[in-house]
Amino acid sequence: MTQYVYRFGGGVSDGGNGDKNLLGGKGANLDGMASIGLPVPPGFTISTPVCALYYENGGAFPDSLTAEVANGIAHIEGITGKRFGDPADPLLVSVRSGARASMPGMMDTVLNLGLNDATVAGLAEISGDPRFAWDSYRRFIQMYSDVVLELDHDRFEEALEIAKEDRGHVLDTDMTAADWQALVSEYKAIVQELWGKPFPQDVHDQLWGAIGAVFGSWQSERAKVYRRLNDIPGDWGTAVNVQAMVFGNMGDTSATGVAFTRDPATGEAAYYGEFLINAQGEDVVAGIRTPQYLTKAARERAGAKPLSMEEAMPEVYAELARVFDLLERHYRDMQDIEFTVERGHLWMLQTRSGKRTAKAALKIAVDMADEGLITREEAILRVEPAALDQLLHPTLDPDAPRDVLTKGLPASPGAASGKVVFDADTAEKWKAAEQKVILVRVETSPEDIHGMHAAEGILTARGGMTSHAAVVARGMGRPCVSGAGTLAINAHLKLFRVGNREVREGEVITIDGTTGEVMFGAVPTVQPELSGDFGTLMEWADTGRRLKVRTNAETPQDCRTARDFGAEGIGLCRTEHMFFDAARITAVRQMILAEDEKGRRAALAKLLPEQRSDFTQIFEVMVGLPCTIRLLDPPLHEFLPHAEEEVAEVAAAVGLDVEKLKRRIAELHEFNPMLGHRGCRLGVTYPEIYEMQARAIFEAACDVAEKSGEAPIPEVMIPLVATRRELELMKAVVDKAAQAVFAEKGRTIDYLVGTMIELPRAALRAAEIAEVGEFFSFGTNDLTQTTLGVSRDDAGRFLTTYVEKGIYARDPFVSIDVEGVGELISIAAERGRSTRPDIKLGICGEHGGDPASIHFCEQVGLDYVSASPYRVPIARLAAAQAALKRE
Ligand code: PEP
Ligand code: MG
């Protein structure tokens, strides 16, 4: 019979061998901590396969689960000496979710389960603290009603607020036992009113209700959004962890906290965390009270008064520090920990590899390799390539004037400016209208996740460094300032106040998540200085990778940026971008509108010196490196005006009458321009265009060779080829131009002529195309569009739904559709090599900067990937990881 329940604690471990796929991350690590002898409250994990069965069976559990759960409860009872539902000395449990990958705050949790009208009295008696018992009961009713019964939680909040107001209390801690007891009666009345039944008193009903709710929360909207943003497959499912409660709210020798074994923002090797005395469970993360620091050093650095845990509870702190070191050595990674102190006794509730900023990830990986805790290869694998993005983006110009409004906590690094919005939906709407926004909230919750994603940055008035806003923003790589306490937000009037300043929705602010500053207006930014750790890890990565990394760039500035980031050549220079330049668009239009070849050649002659200078500047930056230059690709009508007013202007500029221009525009109209007169089809019909471009390339190459003594290595690339003959014709045009230029200049330059593989036919006929082409570069943007029959310009409208429904695991324009497009690439590589064994193979579609696609490119054995300048470091690291993981 399949085992579904795995017990841990009190010297028992049913194993699962720390298998996260089976037990979920939380369950696996609870078992792991228990098995190395750390103080973990006993409990059991219902494994992730039950989640899938639960959905398959329409919300029913497998038959054998009842007995297994009963056995799990008996295990907890045996160790704690308490009985579930015992009115004299009741066992209380927590019920929490725990998927394979951590999804902070996304799924449901129920605490204090097992309380009812009878057991609350027992708890009061045994703890000697009736106030605590009644507070626990009302928390339980509140949480259970929200999570399991799905009743409107505002009603409970309101009742609490009114109860405090009636009694003249400000804080929850002012409430007495009798106050809580009265509130419990009110809560029960609210349940009866909204649910139509009394609050469940049978502890077993409570337990099964909570287990069902946790499994149910796997398919909640917010969990689905989180999974989509984090590429977590929907079929993984969550586990459910049931564990004996321990209490951080049993007076001043009790506390609850969260901690990291190293600083998750900077990576510094110092314990880092926050705790609250006399508080329970989620109070720290929820940002309801501002927590205290863990260490004395951190408190002093922040200039905070309330004592740190190191000072307030020195013995427990020492025990905690010992646990931190054990955990780092055991898991060989920085850990994110939740703990509770119950009357001076430390309990570990969770450990997991801690989320961290890219900066911290780098530092921790390099430090741990230097400390000998991990190898250099492991260090390379530890840093998420996409996370480097955070490091590579601009920070605030230190010399620019700042109108500082206030300061909060530096919760997630980086700087961002944008228009203030106060809710997630507006953030998403404005973003869709191409506006940059900063989401300003009192505190974020999982419902805000789409708005956080849409925003450039996040600012909150409440919450610490481990609040929801801080944790999620760091994970997303968004700058975030949290806990800016002087901020008075009025979301209703859509404004916030700081002192006597007022900022309204739509006004621009800047936040600096590295310092915590919030400024009025947009503050200019500067390019980042990369740290020594960045250089070190990149060096390690470069020794480990096989794939070369080039860049997609067409301006000298972009080429320079890419070289600084380590690009080893240009993989795609799109020449059409150069044609849009204001100084030459008129000549381009004259060329397009010309009646005959003679007219076209006259216009092209004007463009030649301009193109030559483009290439000269690029070759100067890239000297000694291969530069793939693609000849003109887009349909010509893209260069013509469309708006009525513009037509008249252009007609005057090119010397045509308006009617004639309109006629010509109409002639060039295509129903499906992406599959129309573009790519090499332009070169086939108007060879003089490619001839001019080839001439400009070779003249520039000769000039740069002459000047610098080192020749660039041009690789002339023909787009959208489907057949061998097309390439043959175009190669002849390029070769002829090369010979002419070499004869004129009295020198020759080594060059290659090759093609993009962007059409399925080209991939299939690669063997014969390689007879002519000296290299292939996979244009996976077009290859995806033509293989899937999905327009790259219109896919946005339905692809999200496709991904949600699991038709494609990820957006195929972002990450290669390995099964379809990938197979064509494999075929083309193999067939190309069959005729030309040393054919150079690369990729220049957007996928060249996507880590998963780079992994695929390594498997197929391409020679290089090409990515936009800022993604070059990401590609270098991903290429090294791909080489290390190569099967
Ligand atoms: C491609 O199609 O993948 C490509 C790189 O070309 P473009 O995006 O310019 O069509
Ligand atoms: Mg293309």
mmCIF file of C-alpha atoms in Angstrom, residues 628-877:
data_model
loop_
_atom_site.group_PDB
_atom_site.id
_atom_site.type_symbol
_atom_site.label_atom_id
_atom_site.label_comp_id
_atom_site.label_asym_id
_atom_site.label_seq_id
_atom_site.Cartn_x
_atom_site.Cartn_y
_atom_site.Cartn_z
ATOM 1 C CA THR A 628 27.824 38.936 -37.682
ATOM 2 C CA ILE A 629 26.103 41.570 -39.756
ATOM 3 C CA ARG A 630 22.699 40.778 -41.109
ATOM 4 C CA LEU A 631 21.603 42.330 -44.378
ATOM 5 C CA LEU A 632 18.278 44.122 -44.621
ATOM 6 C CA ASP A 633 15.369 42.079 -43.289
ATOM 7 C CA PRO A 634 12.027 43.870 -42.697
ATOM 8 C CA PRO A 635 9.318 44.555 -45.268
ATOM 9 C CA LEU A 636 10.010 47.874 -46.959
ATOM 10 C CA HIS A 637 6.685 49.474 -46.128
ATOM 11 C CA GLU A 638 7.850 49.661 -42.488
ATOM 12 C CA PHE A 639 9.973 52.610 -43.596
ATOM 13 C CA LEU A 640 7.084 54.504 -45.176
ATOM 14 C CA PRO A 641 4.691 56.907 -43.444
ATOM 15 C CA HIS A 642 1.164 55.863 -42.589
ATOM 16 C CA ALA A 643 -0.490 58.876 -40.993
ATOM 17 C CA GLU A 644 -2.112 61.292 -43.457
ATOM 18 C CA GLU A 645 -0.127 64.371 -42.270
ATOM 19 C CA GLU A 646 3.121 62.496 -42.491
ATOM 20 C CA VAL A 647 2.455 61.415 -46.079
ATOM 21 C CA ALA A 648 2.400 65.003 -47.287
ATOM 22 C CA GLU A 649 5.639 65.776 -45.440
ATOM 23 C CA VAL A 650 7.411 62.761 -46.858
ATOM 24 C CA ALA A 651 6.139 63.462 -50.369
ATOM 25 C CA ALA A 652 7.737 66.895 -50.188
ATOM 26 C CA ALA A 653 10.997 65.520 -48.764
ATOM 27 C CA VAL A 654 11.439 62.836 -51.424
ATOM 28 C CA GLY A 655 10.125 65.008 -54.249
ATOM 29 C CA LEU A 656 7.032 62.996 -55.190
ATOM 30 C CA ASP A 657 3.436 64.141 -55.420
ATOM 31 C CA VAL A 658 1.144 63.032 -52.632
ATOM 32 C CA GLU A 659 -1.108 60.884 -54.801
ATOM 33 C CA LYS A 660 1.790 58.980 -56.277
ATOM 34 C CA LEU A 661 3.226 58.354 -52.835
ATOM 35 C CA LYS A 662 -0.119 57.098 -51.615
ATOM 36 C CA ARG A 663 -0.354 54.758 -54.586
ATOM 37 C CA ARG A 664 3.099 53.387 -53.914
ATOM 38 C CA ILE A 665 2.272 52.879 -50.228
ATOM 39 C CA ALA A 666 -0.868 51.000 -51.273
ATOM 40 C CA GLU A 667 1.159 48.842 -53.667
ATOM 41 C CA LEU A 668 3.569 47.914 -50.901
ATOM 42 C CA HIS A 669 0.774 46.978 -48.523
ATOM 43 C CA GLU A 670 0.845 43.294 -47.602
ATOM 44 C CA PHE A 671 -1.766 41.187 -45.877
ATOM 45 C CA ASN A 672 0.811 39.195 -44.003
ATOM 46 C CA PRO A 673 4.042 41.146 -44.056
ATOM 47 C CA MET A 674 5.828 38.728 -41.711
ATOM 48 C CA LEU A 675 5.513 36.109 -44.460
ATOM 49 C CA GLY A 676 5.776 38.629 -47.257
ATOM 50 C CA HIS A 677 8.373 40.531 -49.188
ATOM 51 C CA ARG A 678 11.114 40.611 -46.602
ATOM 52 C CA GLY A 679 14.411 38.937 -45.679
ATOM 53 C CA CYS A 680 16.475 37.630 -48.554
ATOM 54 C CA ARG A 681 13.434 38.083 -50.783
ATOM 55 C CA LEU A 682 14.387 41.768 -50.818
ATOM 56 C CA GLY A 683 17.908 40.844 -51.863
ATOM 57 C CA VAL A 684 16.661 38.479 -54.555
ATOM 58 C CA THR A 685 14.408 41.125 -56.110
ATOM 59 C CA TYR A 686 16.661 44.140 -55.464
ATOM 60 C CA PRO A 687 20.230 42.765 -55.308
ATOM 61 C CA GLU A 688 21.625 46.305 -55.383
ATOM 62 C CA ILE A 689 20.469 46.806 -51.751
ATOM 63 C CA TYR A 690 22.544 43.894 -50.474
ATOM 64 C CA GLU A 691 25.357 44.889 -52.796
ATOM 65 C CA MET A 692 25.518 48.351 -51.178
ATOM 66 C CA GLN A 693 25.419 46.869 -47.693
ATOM 67 C CA ALA A 694 28.141 44.334 -48.479
ATOM 68 C CA ARG A 695 30.304 47.062 -49.975
ATOM 69 C CA ALA A 696 29.850 49.208 -46.852
ATOM 70 C CA ILE A 697 30.878 46.246 -44.667
ATOM 71 C CA PHE A 698 34.061 45.473 -46.611
ATOM 72 C CA GLU A 699 35.106 49.089 -47.074
ATOM 73 C CA ALA A 700 34.718 49.636 -43.338
ATOM 74 C CA ALA A 701 36.606 46.427 -42.539
ATOM 75 C CA CYS A 702 39.510 47.438 -44.788
ATOM 76 C CA ASP A 703 39.597 50.948 -43.311
ATOM 77 C CA VAL A 704 39.681 49.652 -39.727
ATOM 78 C CA ALA A 705 42.343 47.067 -40.628
ATOM 79 C CA GLU A 706 44.396 49.839 -42.183
ATOM 80 C CA LYS A 707 44.036 52.124 -39.192
ATOM 81 C CA SER A 708 44.355 49.699 -36.289
ATOM 82 C CA GLY A 709 46.525 47.042 -37.861
ATOM 83 C CA GLU A 710 44.057 44.384 -36.831
ATOM 84 C CA ALA A 711 41.228 43.298 -39.082
ATOM 85 C CA PRO A 712 37.733 42.708 -37.866
ATOM 86 C CA ILE A 713 36.136 39.422 -38.834
ATOM 87 C CA PRO A 714 32.914 40.130 -40.731
ATOM 88 C CA GLU A 715 30.350 37.376 -40.975
ATOM 89 C CA VAL A 716 27.760 38.468 -43.489
ATOM 90 C CA MET A 717 24.390 36.954 -42.735
ATOM 91 C CA ILE A 718 21.464 36.485 -45.096
ATOM 92 C CA PRO A 719 18.034 36.462 -43.399
ATOM 93 C CA LEU A 720 14.936 34.339 -43.959
ATOM 94 C CA VAL A 721 16.494 31.851 -46.341
ATOM 95 C CA ALA A 722 14.361 28.827 -47.242
ATOM 96 C CA THR A 723 16.341 27.305 -50.094
ATOM 97 C CA ARG A 724 19.916 26.664 -51.171
ATOM 98 C CA ARG A 725 19.431 28.675 -54.352
ATOM 99 C CA GLU A 726 18.449 31.843 -52.474
ATOM 100 C CA LEU A 727 21.613 31.687 -50.457
ATOM 101 C CA GLU A 728 23.703 30.905 -53.496
ATOM 102 C CA LEU A 729 22.399 33.991 -55.307
ATOM 103 C CA MET A 730 22.922 36.241 -52.306
ATOM 104 C CA LYS A 731 26.381 34.868 -51.537
ATOM 105 C CA ALA A 732 27.391 35.675 -55.098
ATOM 106 C CA VAL A 733 26.317 39.300 -54.582
ATOM 107 C CA VAL A 734 28.317 39.538 -51.354
ATOM 108 C CA ASP A 735 31.416 37.815 -52.790
ATOM 109 C CA LYS A 736 31.388 40.053 -55.818
ATOM 110 C CA ALA A 737 31.222 43.192 -53.658
ATOM 111 C CA ALA A 738 34.051 41.834 -51.499
ATOM 112 C CA GLN A 739 36.300 41.165 -54.475
ATOM 113 C CA ALA A 740 35.619 44.621 -55.888
ATOM 114 C CA VAL A 741 36.451 46.332 -52.597
ATOM 115 C CA PHE A 742 39.563 44.224 -51.987
ATOM 116 C CA ALA A 743 40.819 45.106 -55.480
ATOM 117 C CA GLU A 744 40.199 48.816 -54.852
ATOM 118 C CA LYS A 745 41.764 48.791 -51.390
ATOM 119 C CA GLY A 746 44.640 46.510 -52.227
ATOM 120 C CA ARG A 747 44.035 44.197 -49.261
ATOM 121 C CA THR A 748 41.884 41.219 -48.439
ATOM 122 C CA ILE A 749 39.985 40.509 -45.262
ATOM 123 C CA ASP A 750 38.880 37.104 -44.033
ATOM 124 C CA TYR A 751 35.111 36.885 -43.957
ATOM 125 C CA LEU A 752 32.314 34.360 -43.957
ATOM 126 C CA VAL A 753 28.937 34.310 -45.622
ATOM 127 C CA GLY A 754 26.220 32.386 -43.884
ATOM 128 C CA THR A 755 22.544 32.321 -43.182
ATOM 129 C CA MET A 756 19.961 32.534 -40.511
ATOM 130 C CA ILE A 757 17.871 29.441 -39.968
ATOM 131 C CA GLU A 758 14.458 30.960 -39.370
ATOM 132 C CA LEU A 759 12.151 28.789 -41.418
ATOM 133 C CA PRO A 760 11.296 25.100 -40.967
ATOM 134 C CA ARG A 761 12.216 24.434 -44.603
ATOM 135 C CA ALA A 762 15.680 25.832 -44.050
ATOM 136 C CA ALA A 763 16.133 23.600 -41.001
ATOM 137 C CA LEU A 764 15.046 20.518 -42.952
ATOM 138 C CA ARG A 765 17.183 21.332 -46.013
ATOM 139 C CA ALA A 766 20.173 22.340 -43.906
ATOM 140 C CA ALA A 767 22.456 19.771 -45.545
ATOM 141 C CA GLU A 768 22.276 21.426 -48.950
ATOM 142 C CA ILE A 769 22.124 24.952 -47.552
ATOM 143 C CA ALA A 770 25.399 24.224 -45.735
ATOM 144 C CA GLU A 771 27.026 23.494 -49.099
ATOM 145 C CA VAL A 772 26.853 27.252 -49.625
ATOM 146 C CA GLY A 773 26.526 28.759 -46.130
ATOM 147 C CA GLU A 774 29.650 28.900 -43.985
ATOM 148 C CA PHE A 775 27.692 29.396 -40.788
ATOM 149 C CA PHE A 776 24.163 29.078 -39.444
ATOM 150 C CA SER A 777 22.644 31.365 -36.880
ATOM 151 C CA PHE A 778 19.327 30.222 -35.516
ATOM 152 C CA GLY A 779 16.847 33.089 -35.659
ATOM 153 C CA THR A 780 14.599 31.521 -33.104
ATOM 154 C CA ASN A 781 12.168 34.441 -32.985
ATOM 155 C CA ASP A 782 11.072 33.796 -36.534
ATOM 156 C CA LEU A 783 11.701 30.066 -36.288
ATOM 157 C CA THR A 784 9.301 29.894 -33.340
ATOM 158 C CA GLN A 785 6.723 31.978 -35.158
ATOM 159 C CA THR A 786 6.940 29.911 -38.333
ATOM 160 C CA THR A 787 7.115 26.532 -36.606
ATOM 161 C CA LEU A 788 4.237 27.159 -34.238
ATOM 162 C CA GLY A 789 2.293 29.233 -36.738
ATOM 163 C CA VAL A 790 1.952 31.847 -33.999
ATOM 164 C CA SER A 791 2.529 35.489 -34.857
ATOM 165 C CA ARG A 792 5.203 36.919 -32.605
ATOM 166 C CA ASP A 793 3.434 40.271 -32.648
ATOM 167 C CA ASP A 794 -0.014 39.023 -31.723
ATOM 168 C CA ALA A 795 0.768 36.126 -29.420
ATOM 169 C CA GLY A 796 0.397 38.192 -26.244
ATOM 170 C CA ARG A 797 -3.372 37.980 -26.446
ATOM 171 C CA PHE A 798 -3.594 34.251 -26.007
ATOM 172 C CA LEU A 799 -0.218 32.839 -25.051
ATOM 173 C CA THR A 800 -0.690 33.535 -21.345
ATOM 174 C CA THR A 801 -3.787 31.355 -21.418
ATOM 175 C CA TYR A 802 -1.822 28.719 -23.309
ATOM 176 C CA VAL A 803 0.827 28.693 -20.623
ATOM 177 C CA GLU A 804 -1.761 28.672 -17.835
ATOM 178 C CA LYS A 805 -3.460 25.676 -19.417
ATOM 179 C CA GLY A 806 -0.153 23.880 -19.725
ATOM 180 C CA ILE A 807 -0.204 23.771 -23.534
ATOM 181 C CA TYR A 808 3.278 25.247 -23.499
ATOM 182 C CA ALA A 809 5.278 25.016 -20.290
ATOM 183 C CA ARG A 810 6.647 28.526 -20.834
ATOM 184 C CA ASP A 811 6.150 31.309 -23.341
ATOM 185 C CA PRO A 812 7.873 29.810 -26.416
ATOM 186 C CA PHE A 813 9.108 33.254 -27.461
ATOM 187 C CA VAL A 814 10.981 33.536 -24.163
ATOM 188 C CA SER A 815 12.230 29.988 -23.673
ATOM 189 C CA ILE A 816 12.755 27.597 -26.567
ATOM 190 C CA ASP A 817 9.987 25.120 -27.268
ATOM 191 C CA VAL A 818 12.460 22.275 -27.000
ATOM 192 C CA GLU A 819 10.161 19.617 -28.401
ATOM 193 C CA GLY A 820 9.164 21.455 -31.572
ATOM 194 C CA VAL A 821 11.521 24.296 -32.435
ATOM 195 C CA GLY A 822 14.278 22.471 -30.582
ATOM 196 C CA GLU A 823 13.914 19.410 -32.766
ATOM 197 C CA LEU A 824 14.234 21.537 -35.886
ATOM 198 C CA ILE A 825 17.400 23.089 -34.475
ATOM 199 C CA SER A 826 18.848 19.635 -33.730
ATOM 200 C CA ILE A 827 17.986 18.454 -37.239
ATOM 201 C CA ALA A 828 19.515 21.541 -38.846
ATOM 202 C CA ALA A 829 22.688 21.244 -36.757
ATOM 203 C CA GLU A 830 23.108 17.599 -37.620
ATOM 204 C CA ARG A 831 22.340 17.998 -41.330
ATOM 205 C CA GLY A 832 24.444 21.146 -41.623
ATOM 206 C CA ARG A 833 27.417 19.324 -40.101
ATOM 207 C CA SER A 834 26.896 16.360 -42.408
ATOM 208 C CA THR A 835 27.993 18.460 -45.380
ATOM 209 C CA ARG A 836 30.229 20.957 -43.590
ATOM 210 C CA PRO A 837 31.642 19.342 -40.450
ATOM 211 C CA ASP A 838 33.187 22.567 -39.132
ATOM 212 C CA ILE A 839 30.157 24.757 -39.820
ATOM 213 C CA LYS A 840 29.876 27.486 -37.201
ATOM 214 C CA LEU A 841 26.565 27.339 -35.327
ATOM 215 C CA GLY A 842 25.022 30.019 -33.174
ATOM 216 C CA ILE A 843 21.742 31.419 -31.979
ATOM 217 C CA CYS A 844 20.670 35.063 -32.187
ATOM 218 C CA GLY A 845 16.954 35.009 -31.324
ATOM 219 C CA GLU A 846 15.886 36.365 -27.915
ATOM 220 C CA HIS A 847 16.363 32.851 -26.568
ATOM 221 C CA GLY A 848 20.121 33.381 -26.674
ATOM 222 C CA GLY A 849 19.839 35.206 -23.327
ATOM 223 C CA ASP A 850 17.462 32.763 -21.668
ATOM 224 C CA PRO A 851 19.182 30.320 -19.291
ATOM 225 C CA ALA A 852 16.929 27.336 -20.081
ATOM 226 C CA SER A 853 17.390 27.861 -23.824
ATOM 227 C CA ILE A 854 21.155 28.205 -23.343
ATOM 228 C CA HIS A 855 21.077 24.845 -21.601
ATOM 229 C CA PHE A 856 19.435 23.443 -24.720
ATOM 230 C CA CYS A 857 22.054 25.113 -26.981
ATOM 231 C CA GLU A 858 24.771 23.376 -24.963
ATOM 232 C CA GLN A 859 23.060 20.017 -25.423
ATOM 233 C CA VAL A 860 22.896 20.498 -29.203
ATOM 234 C CA GLY A 861 26.539 21.581 -29.234
ATOM 235 C CA LEU A 862 26.141 25.041 -30.766
ATOM 236 C CA ASP A 863 29.316 27.144 -30.863
ATOM 237 C CA TYR A 864 27.899 30.318 -29.399
ATOM 238 C CA VAL A 865 24.838 32.121 -28.098
ATOM 239 C CA SER A 866 24.143 35.786 -28.668
ATOM 240 C CA ALA A 867 22.262 37.997 -26.214
ATOM 241 C CA SER A 868 21.461 41.666 -25.724
ATOM 242 C CA PRO A 869 24.272 43.509 -23.895
ATOM 243 C CA TYR A 870 22.781 43.399 -20.392
ATOM 244 C CA ARG A 871 22.127 39.706 -20.725
ATOM 245 C CA VAL A 872 25.703 38.846 -21.704
ATOM 246 C CA PRO A 873 26.800 38.084 -18.104
ATOM 247 C CA ILE A 874 23.625 36.059 -17.606
ATOM 248 C CA ALA A 875 24.498 34.069 -20.725
ATOM 249 C CA ARG A 876 28.107 33.547 -19.568
ATOM 250 C CA LEU A 877 26.951 32.129 -16.269
#
